[in-house]
Amino acid sequence: MNPYIPMASKIIDIVKHTDIEWTFRVKANTKDVLPGKFYEISIPKFGESPISVSGYGKDYIDFTIRSVGKVTNELFDYKVGDSFFIRGPYGNGFDVSLYEDREVVVVAGGSGLAPVRGIIDHFYENIDKCKSFKLITGFRSPQDVLFKDDLKKWSEKLDVTVTVDKADENYQGNIGLVTNYIPNLQIENINNTSAIVVGPPMMMKFTVEEFLKRDLAENNIWVSYERKMCCGIGKCGHCKMDDTYICIDGPVFDYSYAKNLID
């Protein structure tokens, strides 16, 4: 298949999380798809944009998209039955087999929950394949919470903590940064623990620092650097950091490698 040519994909479902964040489920071939990989989504006359996979099944892929630009704004006028174009998947993604038989901690901020949703689903469906699984996810406010139905479902089997930066006095949930919950995490064996951290750059920076304080090895901390990706195949150079092309070598890295990437 020519990597430059996108394929039409029909929308089979739309979930509206907030006014500006929706999940589009499209019919697609899911060969080589992993959580954390991404596709280039394109609309003729409007351009294309790299979007992470937020879930997938036998013959569909989910894309959770925020309406923040020319392409995404246009996409929010689309309905079930319409089609847009995709090419991919690109990048390396999260290999869930690396986290099996280990204590797993996922920390996600805002829309950073989307790229790790497939990891959470995997261990929800295969809880016996990990020693334990903890999810800490944070949002700006209760109105910004994504995947509410998933969070409720995941809580049935997994240790899930949802927190928000701020809320009114009637809010009954957790209020505070995700980093507040790491020092007291119950971890039996830090040497058999994997942490996956995805979210805004500053959130990832301080979250990783908290894990390092717990003596978690750098190569057991995984991050996703979705930085300035454009073409998806290493030709445009927009995402290049030092000698690393984020769209090819990443966007998923263990921290022992990621810490040396200089922007």
Coordinates of C-alpha atoms in Angstrom, one line a residue:
M1 CA 0.0 0.0 0.0
N2 CA 1.3 3.4 -0.9
P3 CA 1.9 5.3 2.4
Y4 CA 1.1 8.6 0.9
I5 CA -2.5 7.6 -0.2
P6 CA -5.3 7.8 2.4
M7 CA -8.2 5.5 2.4
A8 CA -11.9 6.5 2.9
S9 CA -13.3 5.3 6.2
K10 CA -17.0 5.4 7.1
I11 CA -18.2 6.8 10.4
I12 CA -20.2 4.1 12.2
D13 CA -20.7 5.8 15.6
I14 CA -20.0 9.2 17.3
V15 CA -19.8 9.7 21.1
K16 CA -20.0 13.3 22.3
H17 CA -18.0 13.6 25.5
T18 CA -18.0 17.4 25.7
D19 CA -18.9 20.2 23.3
I20 CA -15.4 20.0 21.7
E21 CA -14.3 16.4 22.3
W22 CA -15.9 13.6 20.4
T23 CA -15.0 10.0 19.6
F24 CA -15.5 9.0 16.0
R25 CA -15.7 5.2 15.4
V26 CA -14.8 4.3 11.8
K27 CA -14.8 1.1 9.9
A28 CA -11.2 0.1 9.1
N29 CA -8.7 -2.6 8.8
T30 CA -7.0 -2.9 12.2
K31 CA -3.9 -4.8 11.2
D32 CA -0.8 -3.4 13.0
V33 CA -2.8 -1.1 15.3
L34 CA -1.6 -0.6 18.9
P35 CA -2.6 1.8 21.6
G36 CA -0.5 5.0 21.2
K37 CA -0.1 4.7 17.4
F38 CA -1.7 7.4 15.3
Y39 CA -3.2 8.0 11.9
E40 CA -3.3 11.0 9.6
I41 CA -6.9 12.0 9.2
S42 CA -7.6 14.1 6.2
I43 CA -10.5 16.0 4.6
P44 CA -10.1 17.2 1.0
K45 CA -9.7 21.0 0.7
F46 CA -9.1 21.3 4.5
G47 CA -5.9 19.3 5.1
E48 CA -4.9 16.5 7.5
S49 CA -4.1 16.1 11.1
P50 CA -2.3 13.4 13.2
I51 CA -4.8 11.7 15.6
S52 CA -4.0 8.9 18.1
V53 CA -5.9 5.7 18.2
S54 CA -8.2 5.7 21.2
G55 CA -9.6 2.2 20.8
Y56 CA -10.0 -0.5 18.2
G57 CA -11.8 -3.8 17.6
K58 CA -12.0 -6.4 14.9
D59 CA -13.0 -4.0 12.2
Y60 CA -13.1 -0.5 13.6
I61 CA -10.9 2.2 15.0
D62 CA -11.8 5.0 17.5
F63 CA -10.4 8.5 17.2
T64 CA -11.1 10.9 20.1
I65 CA -10.8 14.3 18.6
R66 CA -10.8 17.8 20.0
S67 CA -12.2 20.6 17.7
V68 CA -9.3 23.0 17.7
G69 CA -8.4 23.7 14.1
K70 CA -9.3 23.7 10.5
V71 CA -9.5 20.0 9.9
T72 CA -11.1 19.1 13.2
N73 CA -13.6 21.9 13.1
E74 CA -14.8 20.7 9.7
L75 CA -15.0 17.1 11.0
F76 CA -17.4 18.1 13.7
D77 CA -20.0 18.8 11.0
Y78 CA -19.8 15.1 10.0
K79 CA -22.5 12.5 10.9
V80 CA -22.7 8.8 11.1
G81 CA -22.6 7.4 7.6
D82 CA -20.2 10.1 6.3
S83 CA -16.6 9.3 5.5
F84 CA -13.3 10.9 6.0
F85 CA -9.8 9.7 4.9
I86 CA -7.2 8.0 7.0
R87 CA -3.7 6.8 6.4
G88 CA -1.6 4.8 8.9
P89 CA -1.1 3.5 11.5
Y90 CA 2.2 5.3 12.2
G91 CA 4.6 5.3 15.1
N92 CA 5.4 2.5 17.5
G93 CA 2.6 2.5 20.1
F94 CA 2.4 0.7 23.5
D95 CA 3.2 -3.0 23.4
V96 CA 0.9 -4.3 26.1
S97 CA 2.9 -7.5 26.3
L98 CA 5.7 -5.5 28.0
Y99 CA 3.4 -4.8 30.9
E100 CA 2.0 -8.3 31.5
D101 CA 2.8 -10.1 34.8
R102 CA 3.7 -6.7 36.3
E103 CA 2.2 -4.0 38.5
V104 CA 0.9 -1.4 36.1
V105 CA 0.2 2.2 36.8
V106 CA -1.3 4.5 34.1
V107 CA -1.4 8.2 34.7
A108 CA -3.3 10.3 32.1
G109 CA -4.1 13.9 31.9
G110 CA -7.1 15.2 29.9
S111 CA -7.1 14.0 26.3
G112 CA -4.0 11.9 27.2
L113 CA -6.5 9.3 28.3
A114 CA -7.3 8.5 24.7
P115 CA -4.0 7.0 23.6
V116 CA -3.9 4.7 26.7
R117 CA -7.5 3.6 26.5
G118 CA -6.6 0.5 24.6
I119 CA -4.1 -0.5 27.3
I120 CA -6.8 -0.1 30.0
D121 CA -9.3 -2.1 27.9
H122 CA -6.7 -4.9 27.4
F123 CA -6.1 -5.4 31.2
Y124 CA -9.8 -4.9 32.0
E125 CA -10.5 -7.9 29.7
N126 CA -7.4 -9.8 30.9
I127 CA -7.1 -8.8 34.5
D128 CA -5.2 -12.1 35.2
K129 CA -2.4 -10.9 32.9
C130 CA -1.1 -8.3 35.4
K131 CA -0.2 -8.3 39.1
S132 CA -2.3 -5.2 39.6
F133 CA -3.6 -2.3 37.6
K134 CA -4.1 1.3 38.7
L135 CA -5.3 4.2 36.7
I136 CA -5.0 7.9 37.8
T137 CA -6.6 10.3 35.4
G138 CA -7.1 14.0 35.7
F139 CA -9.2 16.7 34.0
R140 CA -9.6 20.4 34.3
S141 CA -13.2 20.2 35.6
P142 CA -16.0 17.7 36.0
Q143 CA -17.4 19.0 32.7
D144 CA -14.2 18.0 30.9
V145 CA -14.2 14.4 32.0
L146 CA -13.8 12.0 29.0
F147 CA -15.0 8.4 28.6
K148 CA -17.3 8.5 31.6
D149 CA -19.0 5.2 30.7
D150 CA -15.6 3.6 30.4
L151 CA -14.4 4.9 33.7
K152 CA -17.4 3.5 35.4
K153 CA -16.9 0.1 33.7
W154 CA -13.2 0.0 34.4
S155 CA -13.8 0.7 38.1
E156 CA -15.6 -2.7 38.3
K157 CA -12.2 -4.5 38.0
L158 CA -9.4 -1.9 38.2
D159 CA -8.2 0.6 40.7
V160 CA -9.4 3.9 39.2
T161 CA -8.8 7.4 40.5
V162 CA -10.4 10.3 38.7
T163 CA -9.5 13.8 39.8
V164 CA -10.2 17.4 38.6
D165 CA -8.2 20.6 38.9
K166 CA -11.2 22.6 40.1
A167 CA -14.9 22.2 40.8
D168 CA -17.7 23.9 42.6
E169 CA -18.5 23.2 46.2
N170 CA -21.2 20.7 45.3
Y171 CA -18.7 18.3 43.6
Q172 CA -18.3 15.1 45.5
G173 CA -15.2 13.7 43.7
N174 CA -11.5 14.1 44.0
I175 CA -10.0 17.6 43.5
G176 CA -6.2 18.0 42.9
L177 CA -3.4 17.2 40.5
V178 CA -2.7 13.6 39.4
T179 CA 0.8 14.0 41.0
N180 CA -0.9 14.2 44.5
Y181 CA -1.8 10.5 44.2
I182 CA 1.5 8.9 43.3
P183 CA 3.4 9.2 46.7
N184 CA 0.9 7.0 48.5
L185 CA 0.3 4.4 45.7
Q186 CA 0.3 0.9 47.1
I187 CA 3.1 -0.8 45.1
E188 CA 4.4 -4.2 46.3
N189 CA 7.5 -4.5 44.1
I190 CA 8.8 -1.4 42.5
N191 CA 11.2 -3.5 40.4
N192 CA 8.3 -5.3 38.8
T193 CA 6.3 -2.1 38.1
S194 CA 5.6 -0.3 34.9
A195 CA 4.3 3.3 34.7
I196 CA 2.7 4.8 31.6
V197 CA 2.4 8.6 31.6
V198 CA 0.5 10.5 28.9
G199 CA -0.8 14.1 29.0
P200 CA 0.4 17.7 28.7
P201 CA 4.2 18.2 28.8
M202 CA 4.3 19.7 32.2
M203 CA 2.0 17.1 33.7
M204 CA 4.2 14.4 32.3
K205 CA 7.4 16.1 33.6
F206 CA 6.2 16.3 37.2
T207 CA 4.5 12.9 37.1
V208 CA 7.7 11.2 36.0
E209 CA 9.5 13.0 38.8
E210 CA 7.1 11.6 41.4
F211 CA 7.8 8.0 40.1
L212 CA 11.5 8.6 40.1
K213 CA 11.2 9.6 43.8
R214 CA 9.6 6.2 44.3
D215 CA 12.8 4.6 42.8
L216 CA 11.0 3.4 39.7
A217 CA 13.7 2.7 37.0
E218 CA 13.7 5.1 34.1
N219 CA 13.3 2.3 31.6
N220 CA 10.1 1.2 33.4
I221 CA 8.5 4.6 32.8
W222 CA 6.8 5.0 29.4
V223 CA 5.8 8.4 27.9
S224 CA 4.2 9.5 24.7
Y225 CA 5.7 12.6 23.0
E226 CA 3.1 13.7 20.4
R227 CA 5.2 16.7 19.3
K228 CA 4.5 18.7 16.2
M229 CA 3.9 15.6 14.1
C230 CA 2.8 16.4 10.6
C231 CA 3.5 14.0 7.7
G232 CA 3.7 10.9 9.8
I233 CA 6.5 9.3 7.8
G234 CA 9.6 11.3 8.6
K235 CA 9.7 13.4 5.5
C236 CA 8.8 16.9 6.6
G237 CA 11.1 17.0 9.7
H238 CA 8.6 19.0 11.8
C239 CA 8.7 16.5 14.7
K240 CA 12.5 15.9 14.7
M241 CA 14.2 16.2 18.1
D242 CA 18.0 15.7 17.9
D243 CA 18.3 12.7 15.6
T244 CA 14.9 11.3 16.6
Y245 CA 11.8 11.5 14.5
I246 CA 8.8 11.4 16.8
C247 CA 6.5 10.1 14.1
I248 CA 8.7 7.1 13.3
D249 CA 10.8 6.3 16.4
G250 CA 8.0 7.3 18.8
P251 CA 5.7 8.7 19.9
V252 CA 6.1 6.2 22.7
F253 CA 9.5 6.0 24.5
D254 CA 10.7 4.7 27.7
Y255 CA 12.0 7.6 29.9
S256 CA 15.6 6.5 29.8
Y257 CA 15.5 7.5 26.1
A258 CA 13.0 10.3 26.3
K259 CA 14.8 12.3 28.9
N260 CA 17.7 12.9 26.4
L261 CA 15.4 14.4 23.7
I262 CA 16.1 18.1 23.6
D263 CA 13.5 20.4 22.0

